[in-house]
Every structure is written in structure tokens, then in C-alpha cells.
Amino acid sequence: MKIGVLSIQGAVSEHLKHLELCGAEAVPVKSKAELSAVKGLVIPGGESTTIGKLIQAAGLDKPIKERAENGSLAVFGTCAGMVVMAGEVTDGLEGQPRLELMDTRVKRNAFGRQRESFETELDFKSFDRPLTGVFIRSPIITGAGEKVEVLTSLPEGIVAARQDNLLAVSFHPELTGDRRIHHYFLKMCRQL
Amino acid sequence: MKEQGTFRVKKGMAQMQKGGVIMDVTTVEQAQIAEKAGAVAVMALERVPADIRAAGGVARMADPTMVKKIMDAVTVPVMAKVRIGHIAEAQILEEIGADYIDESEVLTPADEEYHINKHGFKVPFVCGARDLGEALRRISEGAAMIRTKGEPGTGNVVEAVRHMRKVMDQIRQVVGKAEDELVVLAKELGVSVELLKEVKQEGRLPVVNFAAGGIASPADASLMMQLGSDGIFVGSGIFKSSNPQKVAEAIVKATMNYNDPKLLAEVSKDLGEAMPGLEMSTLTEANRMQERGA
């Protein structure tokens, strides 16, 4: 199964490596042609203002949105990816271009500045043991529609959620050796 | 329980900047232009390197008020520079909440022998390097990100190219060596065998490695990416040009699409006057910033 990692900016190689180790054929995606060949797309961590702007410049916004909405593409956003996928963003750059795929309200840099970035143990729905969440200037979901399933939360808000073929997490599973969330996403891709 | 300031969190922050452009800014307006153009971070400075060069005298950390103003004005991370070895300047920047500290040869060194012990800070550090030995020595002191030194404020990419090629060449040598040969090399470079083993295993530096020091055009950015940089710092090149907004956007696009000549040709058109730039042979020994802090 061919899975793409949006290759604009950010932790692209880390996601490619994780997906390969999970047994998927992982490819970087920069163009519409590359997008049309994949069944799932990872939007990696990076700067959401940069990624949002360049998704538009590359003409990828419409095809991603169209395929995500007609259910032919699964999308997995980490950190900045969660922001880009959010229906509404607070504390962002005014007019920041986004895909607006999920029925979520997301707060950017919700835990503070870089010195407040942290690691912590999280219980993830349906996993038999906790995982380590690496939070780097991470966003959180402060509001979600009824179609959104909460997968894990911290006292500050929701940090992982799924809406049908869409998955968004605040933290960085690609920075740990634990690949369970990538396996979870691949399962979502297979179910399309 | 939340554990802050781990090396993974500090190094991870730089990983999130990969493929991006970090721009030097001296005012709130410049920071906003940089953010809108797609910069992944801004470096808050009182003067860009070209002006530091022109002004002479002792160059120090920026006024915290100015750094704070920029932090309040943009949503992207804000970096700031401290003098090499100046622990107190670093403590001040950490205290005000700067997101990344550049222990930089662009400022006048405070300590000619020692760099800051960066392990003791929650805020991550980036340091300059001209070769693998320097890069690994900075990493062992706690640097979570490396950049080439190049020759700052010159608008001349030749030194950044030299430093990136050198690091890449040395990495290839390490990969080709037997493990027992690494002991001798470790001694030569003044670094630990463990770090060299990591380089051998991964085939790259253990942290993100950006290009800096003389990058002034979209083509320069593409060149450095093709040589293996993880991303780009642009100092004087943007706000010393005649059309900063356009140059900034062009360098961002060129960095993402560094291997697409068609797009590079497109974004390189009609950028107006570039920064004037300096030829290396016109610099006296004392004017070369890259020799600071090896």
C-alpha cells in the first residue's frame, strides 16, 4: 500500500521511515501527480503557517480536500498537521491558509513556548499500554463536533482525535520508536 | 508527569524546522513580512550581520525588549543570538522565553576557550561549525542543531559551501571506516567515539544541520539544499535587498523545491537589487567571523 508524506517542510523523513518500518510503501508527496498515487497522506509536524501557505502554492489544497471529503484518502496530521486540518484555529496567524478538513477548534502553541515543550505518558484509546507523547510547541483541540472521536486527552484539552478517515494528534509519534499510531493509521487506510 | 527540556524535545524542535527558512529580522514589521512569506522561524537581532560588520566594535545580545516585541508579534518560533561562551546572555534569553538560542560567531565572543554548557538549559541551542569535529564538539556540549558558519554578512555563499562540503565529506569517510578505526579519528577530531559511531550508523549528523553565512538568493538556497543541508538561515540577504517580501517568498519556495529547476527559474525572476556582497579576499584575518570559537 502506497502512503504519502506531504513533503513541504518539517519531519518528513521521520514519518517516511516509520511508515516503511510498518510495511507500507512510503513516498514523499509534493505534486498533484504524486498525491493521486497514494491512499493515505501524512501531514507532518513543522510550521503550520509555512505548510498551509505552500500547500496552496503547490495547488494541493483542492485535491486533498476533495479526496478527503469523498473518502478516497485517509489523512493523518501530527502537530502542525492538526492545525492545517482544523475547521477553526485560535491564536494563529490571521488568514493563515488551511485545509479545514475536521470539525475541530484548535489552539496553536497551547502549552506555551519552546522551553515549555515536554514529554509525557499517554493512554491512547484501544492501546493496551501507554505511549510517550513528545509535545513540541504543540496545539490542542479545544472543541470538537459530534463526529469526532476523542482518542486521548490531557487536562489542557484533546491531544488525539479521529473523524472517519481523518486522524490528528498534537504530539510527535515519529520521534519515538513506538509505531503503534502509524499502524493505527495504516489500518484506517486499508478500511477505505 | 511532564518532563520539559529533554534532549529529544530540543532536537525535535529543530527537526520540525527542516526544509524551511529561518530569517534574520530587526523590527516587528520585518518579522511579520518573514512570517507571511513562509519563514519557519525568525532570528531577532538589533542589526543584521552586514551592519554588524560595518559598525565594528563589540556586538552583544539584542535588547530583551526588542526580542519580546517580536515574540509578541509573530506565531512562528523566535530565535536570538548570544555571544560564544556568554552564559548570562543565554540565561536572559531563556528567561524571557526565546524559543531557540544561537551561540553565534556573528557576535563578539565572550570566552575564547569555552562554549556554553548547553545541557543545563531547557531552551535548545544552535551552533555554527566548519567541519565534523566542530559540529560534534558542539553537540557534545548540548547543541540540538548545527549550522554551517559560512562567512556571515557577506552575501557570498562560498564559505558556507566549503563548510557543508567538508562536513558531508567527513561523514562519508566515517561511514566508510571500520569501527576500530574510529578511535583514532575521534582523537584527531577531539570528539567522542560514541558520537562517531552514531554518525557511522545514521550516515548523517546526529542533529539537524542547516546552512548559514552568505546565502543571499533563491539559487544559493537551492545549492545548499542540494549539497545536503536540512534547511536554510538567511541573514542579511533578505532585508538588505530592494524587495524583501519578494526575495523572502522566493527563497522559501526555492528551499522547498530545490531540485526543480523550472520552479527555481520562475522564482528567481525580477527580484530587484540583491545585497551588494563582499569578496572573501577583501576580508582581513580579523574580519573573518568564522574563525571565532572552534
XYZ file of C-alpha atoms in Angstrom:
486
model
C 0.000 0.000 0.000
C 1.364 3.388 -1.051
C 1.279 6.085 1.621
C 2.478 9.661 1.084
C 4.112 12.137 3.413
C 3.455 15.743 2.458
C 6.959 16.884 1.637
C 6.824 20.642 2.018
C 8.650 21.188 5.267
C 9.089 19.545 8.686
C 9.592 15.985 9.943
C 9.181 14.303 6.540
C 11.982 11.720 6.666
C 10.996 10.605 10.188
C 7.456 9.734 9.030
C 8.719 8.044 5.853
C 10.982 5.827 7.963
C 8.198 4.915 10.406
C 5.798 4.032 7.579
C 8.438 1.882 5.845
C 9.113 0.041 9.097
C 5.369 -0.595 9.378
C 5.495 -2.315 5.983
C 3.979 0.443 3.814
C 5.486 1.821 0.626
C 6.175 5.375 1.789
C 6.709 8.203 -0.705
C 7.201 11.968 -0.411
C 4.351 13.989 -1.921
C 4.960 17.431 -3.427
C 2.788 17.406 -6.535
C -0.754 16.546 -7.622
C 0.537 13.562 -9.598
C 2.288 12.155 -6.505
C -0.836 12.771 -4.434
C -3.059 10.857 -6.830
C -0.913 7.717 -6.354
C -1.357 7.416 -2.580
C -4.099 6.005 -0.416
C -3.114 7.839 2.736
C -1.371 11.134 3.387
C 0.620 12.202 6.447
C 0.838 15.930 7.129
C 3.942 16.117 9.330
C 4.955 18.444 12.122
C 6.577 21.681 11.043
C 5.335 25.253 10.963
C 1.628 25.331 10.118
C 1.868 28.835 8.593
C 4.580 27.663 6.167
C 2.936 24.329 5.330
C -0.521 25.900 4.827
C 0.847 28.566 2.525
C 2.894 26.161 0.399
C 0.093 23.564 0.117
C -1.838 26.321 -1.625
C 1.105 27.453 -3.751
C 1.614 23.858 -4.952
C -2.098 23.563 -5.834
C -2.511 20.620 -3.448
C -5.233 22.108 -1.250
C -8.197 21.364 -3.536
C -7.283 17.763 -4.460
C -6.500 16.840 -0.825
C -9.780 18.342 0.362
C -11.763 16.700 -2.409
C -10.322 13.221 -1.792
C -10.522 13.520 1.994
C -14.182 14.503 1.690
C -15.175 11.793 -0.805
C -13.455 9.220 1.406
C -10.803 8.049 -1.077
C -7.890 9.398 1.004
C -7.052 8.949 4.679
C -5.214 11.882 6.256
C -3.032 11.831 9.394
C -1.824 15.152 10.768
C 0.754 15.498 13.545
C 1.206 18.817 15.395
C 1.227 21.391 12.551
C -0.809 18.844 10.565
C -3.528 19.020 13.238
C -3.621 22.813 12.790
C -3.777 22.588 8.990
C -6.665 20.058 9.239
C -8.680 22.047 11.809
C -12.027 23.624 10.963
C -11.209 26.588 13.195
C -7.923 27.878 14.652
C -7.424 30.216 17.584
C -4.159 32.041 18.371
C -2.995 31.566 14.800
C -1.809 33.987 12.159
C -4.807 35.880 10.796
C -5.930 34.416 7.480
C -3.471 31.516 7.813
C -4.282 29.178 4.854
C -5.575 25.753 5.939
C -7.353 22.673 4.613
C -10.233 22.821 7.133
C -10.939 19.093 6.963
C -12.067 18.300 10.517
C -14.863 19.548 12.713
C -12.398 20.758 15.353
C -11.376 24.002 17.004
C -7.609 24.032 17.567
C -5.482 26.326 19.704
C -1.925 26.825 18.431
C 1.097 26.713 20.765
C -1.310 25.719 23.525
C 1.312 24.743 26.120
C 3.498 27.838 25.788
C 6.830 28.480 24.160
C 9.613 26.034 23.290
C 11.045 25.892 26.856
C 7.622 24.567 27.974
C 7.732 21.725 25.401
C 7.656 18.323 27.104
C 7.292 14.538 27.027
C 4.629 12.637 28.917
C 2.931 9.228 29.103
C -0.493 8.982 27.437
C -3.257 6.396 27.393
C -4.420 6.032 23.802
C -7.888 4.588 23.192
C -7.766 0.871 22.302
C -3.990 0.557 23.066
C -3.109 -1.922 25.804
C -0.286 0.160 27.295
C 0.572 3.891 27.410
C 2.734 5.648 24.827
C 5.196 8.532 25.153
C 3.866 11.766 23.695
C 6.537 14.250 22.585
C 4.955 17.715 22.586
C 6.870 20.461 20.781
C 5.118 23.851 20.741
C 2.054 21.703 20.273
C -1.547 22.626 19.565
C -4.606 21.137 21.302
C -8.206 20.583 20.284
C -10.413 22.814 22.431
C -13.686 21.953 20.741
C -14.937 19.107 18.546
C -18.133 18.207 16.699
C -20.076 15.030 17.448
C -18.489 13.064 14.593
C -15.088 13.486 16.237
C -13.909 10.590 18.394
C -11.501 11.542 21.202
C -8.522 9.152 21.398
C -6.538 10.754 24.190
C -6.546 13.947 26.244
C -4.523 15.937 28.746
C -6.054 18.309 31.338
C -5.498 21.170 28.840
C -7.585 19.560 26.090
C -7.855 16.814 23.466
C -4.480 15.741 22.027
C -5.558 12.990 19.615
C -8.811 12.593 17.687
C -10.337 10.781 14.734
C -13.159 11.745 12.402
C -13.893 8.894 9.964
C -10.878 8.793 7.584
C -9.087 11.671 9.361
C -6.649 11.396 12.278
C -4.985 14.272 14.124
C -2.535 14.191 17.037
C -0.864 17.093 18.894
C 2.365 15.249 19.586
C 5.102 13.534 17.557
C 4.883 9.719 17.312
C 7.540 9.924 14.562
C 10.131 10.990 17.170
C 9.823 7.828 19.268
C 10.457 4.174 18.436
C 6.776 3.360 19.064
C 4.969 2.813 15.764
C 1.515 1.902 17.053
C -0.125 5.136 15.881
C 1.330 4.663 12.396
C -0.066 1.104 12.379
C -3.407 2.537 13.522
C -3.342 4.970 10.566
C -2.423 2.226 8.087
C -5.424 0.268 9.318
C -7.582 3.323 8.591
C -6.123 3.436 5.057
C -6.907 -0.240 4.498
C -10.518 0.309 5.593
C -11.181 2.945 2.885
C 4.170 13.777 34.643
C 5.525 16.292 32.165
C 9.262 16.263 31.550
C 10.428 19.536 29.990
C 13.612 20.361 28.118
C 14.668 16.785 27.286
C 17.243 16.449 24.511
C 14.569 14.786 22.337
C 12.293 17.811 22.725
C 15.165 20.227 21.972
C 16.456 18.269 18.983
C 12.876 17.600 17.820
C 12.178 21.320 17.611
C 14.947 21.633 15.003
C 13.597 18.578 13.156
C 10.297 20.463 12.774
C 12.197 23.288 11.042
C 13.671 21.024 8.336
C 13.140 22.113 4.753
C 12.389 25.613 5.982
C 13.949 29.050 6.001
C 14.884 30.974 9.162
C 15.167 34.710 8.559
C 17.092 37.452 10.385
C 14.804 40.341 11.362
C 15.461 43.578 13.227
C 11.936 45.016 13.597
C 8.352 43.858 14.187
C 7.475 44.805 10.594
C 10.290 42.655 9.202
C 9.238 39.738 11.430
C 5.696 39.963 10.089
C 6.933 40.079 6.492
C 9.063 36.992 7.177
C 6.163 35.077 8.760
C 3.805 35.947 5.886
C 6.459 34.890 3.374
C 6.538 31.428 4.990
C 9.602 31.585 7.278
C 9.628 28.675 9.764
C 11.232 30.928 12.398
C 12.769 34.357 12.752
C 16.073 35.374 14.315
C 15.598 38.591 16.290
C 18.625 40.873 16.032
C 19.402 44.536 16.580
C 21.482 44.595 13.415
C 21.851 42.098 10.572
C 25.387 40.675 10.166
C 26.240 43.024 7.264
C 25.568 46.011 9.538
C 27.418 44.435 12.487
C 30.384 44.116 10.151
C 30.067 47.750 9.043
C 29.580 49.087 12.587
C 32.580 47.304 14.153
C 33.057 47.423 17.938
C 31.669 44.796 20.330
C 28.464 43.086 19.168
C 26.301 41.779 22.034
C 22.949 40.062 22.636
C 19.929 42.131 21.480
C 17.888 44.147 23.982
C 15.321 41.752 25.552
C 12.553 44.325 24.976
C 13.145 44.141 21.246
C 13.205 40.318 21.265
C 9.970 40.282 23.328
C 8.231 42.646 20.908
C 8.999 40.304 18.041
C 7.870 37.286 20.101
C 4.533 39.024 20.669
C 4.120 39.946 17.001
C 4.504 36.540 15.295
C 3.222 32.973 15.808
C 6.376 31.256 14.498
C 9.309 30.495 16.848
C 11.697 33.339 17.664
C 15.426 32.723 17.942
C 18.042 35.137 19.254
C 21.828 35.225 19.402
C 24.232 35.194 22.332
C 27.992 35.643 22.328
C 30.049 32.443 22.339
C 30.537 31.361 25.958
C 28.236 34.026 27.408
C 26.236 32.006 29.926
C 24.425 35.041 31.361
C 23.147 36.262 27.997
C 21.759 32.753 27.395
C 20.069 32.729 30.823
C 18.434 36.060 29.994
C 17.079 34.796 26.661
C 15.785 31.601 28.283
C 14.123 33.682 30.989
C 12.230 35.868 28.502
C 11.091 32.771 26.581
C 13.090 32.909 23.341
C 12.443 29.608 21.521
C 15.986 28.876 20.342
C 19.402 30.362 21.145
C 22.107 30.792 18.528
C 25.507 30.772 20.242
C 26.958 32.741 17.411
C 30.283 33.849 15.978
C 28.443 36.812 14.450
C 28.609 38.454 17.878
C 31.924 39.196 19.602
C 32.996 36.089 21.572
C 32.819 36.392 25.374
C 35.006 33.342 26.007
C 37.861 32.351 23.746
C 38.264 28.911 25.288
C 34.878 27.523 26.279
C 31.433 27.406 24.731
C 28.308 27.385 26.920
C 27.390 24.070 28.570
C 24.093 23.814 26.761
C 22.870 20.665 28.543
C 21.889 22.792 31.534
C 19.254 24.761 29.606
C 15.635 23.901 28.761
C 15.832 26.092 25.677
C 17.625 24.473 22.712
C 20.789 25.875 21.119
C 22.105 26.041 17.571
C 25.840 26.464 16.953
C 27.989 27.067 13.889
C 30.540 24.582 12.540
C 33.049 24.459 9.693
C 33.764 20.728 9.865
C 32.673 17.490 11.510
C 34.938 17.953 14.540
C 33.462 21.350 15.385
C 29.925 20.072 14.807
C 30.363 17.066 17.103
C 32.137 19.104 19.799
C 29.171 21.497 19.860
C 26.753 18.552 20.018
C 28.637 17.071 22.961
C 28.258 20.445 24.719
C 24.499 20.105 24.191
C 23.784 21.825 20.860
C 20.491 20.456 19.450
C 21.042 21.891 15.981
C 24.080 22.727 13.841
C 24.542 25.197 11.017
C 27.483 25.947 8.789
C 29.332 29.084 9.817
C 29.904 30.318 6.280
C 31.031 33.932 6.370
C 28.142 35.991 7.768
C 27.108 39.353 6.356
C 28.973 38.912 3.081
C 26.201 37.728 0.766
C 28.877 35.380 -0.562
C 27.965 31.689 -0.390
C 31.476 30.328 -0.975
C 32.349 29.699 2.691
C 29.013 28.047 3.500
C 29.613 25.741 0.528
C 33.119 24.946 1.769
C 31.817 24.089 5.260
C 28.883 21.985 4.075
C 31.051 20.052 1.607
C 33.638 19.457 4.316
C 31.102 18.094 6.815
C 29.476 15.855 4.198
C 32.839 14.570 3.003
C 33.919 13.754 6.553
C 30.618 11.978 7.236
C 31.203 9.785 4.166
C 34.679 8.983 5.487
C 33.281 7.981 8.878
C 30.669 5.747 7.236
C 33.460 4.017 5.283
C 35.675 3.357 8.292
C 35.810 0.203 10.383
C 34.622 0.704 13.960
C 38.094 0.195 15.462
C 39.470 2.942 13.191
C 37.020 5.406 14.714
C 39.064 5.548 17.929
C 41.973 7.231 16.156
C 39.692 9.545 14.234
C 37.901 10.503 17.457
C 41.239 11.578 18.905
C 42.108 13.575 15.776
C 38.776 15.407 15.767
C 38.638 15.863 19.541
C 35.273 14.127 19.798
C 33.878 11.017 21.499
C 33.901 7.607 19.791
C 30.211 7.232 20.706
C 29.252 10.259 18.611
C 31.316 8.989 15.668
C 29.601 5.602 15.936
C 26.262 7.382 15.771
C 27.395 9.245 12.641
C 28.554 5.981 11.082
C 25.286 4.254 11.841
C 22.974 7.046 10.667
C 25.162 8.338 7.821
C 24.485 11.888 8.980
C 24.976 14.277 11.879
C 23.030 13.247 14.993
C 21.117 16.580 14.843
C 19.647 18.757 12.112
C 22.221 20.665 10.024
C 21.257 23.955 8.357
C 23.234 26.188 6.005
C 24.115 29.717 7.097
C 26.541 32.528 6.401
C 26.319 34.172 2.983
C 23.093 32.822 1.479
C 21.532 35.697 -0.489
C 19.413 34.308 -3.349
C 16.929 31.514 -4.122
C 19.660 29.841 -6.169
C 22.030 29.941 -3.152
C 19.335 28.258 -1.040
C 18.834 25.540 -3.656
C 22.591 24.993 -3.930
C 22.935 24.464 -0.179
C 19.955 22.086 -0.112
C 21.455 20.100 -2.998
C 24.686 19.796 -1.012
C 22.732 18.159 1.812
C 21.549 20.981 4.105
C 18.425 20.278 6.134
C 17.298 23.922 5.799
C 18.446 27.492 5.394
C 19.294 30.529 7.509
C 19.189 33.828 5.644
C 20.777 36.768 7.408
C 21.348 39.996 5.564
C 20.197 38.607 2.196
C 16.507 39.423 2.607
C 16.240 42.782 4.318
C 19.329 44.183 2.589
C 17.715 43.536 -0.803
C 15.486 46.060 -2.579
C 12.332 43.908 -2.411
C 12.433 41.893 0.865
C 8.914 40.433 0.644
C 9.515 39.018 -2.822
C 13.030 37.756 -2.057
C 11.765 36.118 1.168
C 8.946 34.277 -0.624
C 11.280 33.248 -3.430
C 13.857 31.770 -1.017
C 11.106 29.828 0.833
C 9.837 28.333 -2.424
C 13.354 27.620 -3.673
C 14.179 25.751 -0.456
C 11.115 23.503 -0.720
C 11.585 22.931 -4.469
C 15.385 22.941 -4.500
C 15.584 20.186 -7.116
C 13.057 21.684 -9.523
C 14.969 23.970 -11.973
C 11.755 25.096 -13.677
C 10.337 26.462 -10.445
C 13.732 27.890 -9.437
C 13.869 29.807 -12.711
C 10.382 31.128 -12.069
C 11.037 32.382 -8.528
C 14.457 33.842 -9.418
C 12.972 36.326 -11.905
C 12.681 40.083 -11.270
C 13.793 40.090 -7.644
C 15.308 43.580 -7.892
C 18.657 44.568 -6.452
C 20.305 41.861 -4.295
C 22.508 42.773 -1.314
C 25.872 44.097 -2.584
C 28.091 41.384 -1.062
C 31.786 41.017 -0.292
C 34.591 39.085 -1.933
C 36.495 36.906 0.580
C 39.965 38.202 -0.386
C 38.910 41.711 0.693
C 38.391 40.484 4.265
C 41.334 40.754 6.638
C 42.013 37.936 9.075
C 40.438 39.974 11.902
C 37.268 40.470 9.844
C 36.629 36.764 9.360
C 33.906 35.738 11.822
C 34.172 32.004 11.084
C 37.470 31.617 12.969
C 35.714 32.511 16.216
C 35.001 29.637 18.607
C 36.352 26.432 17.088
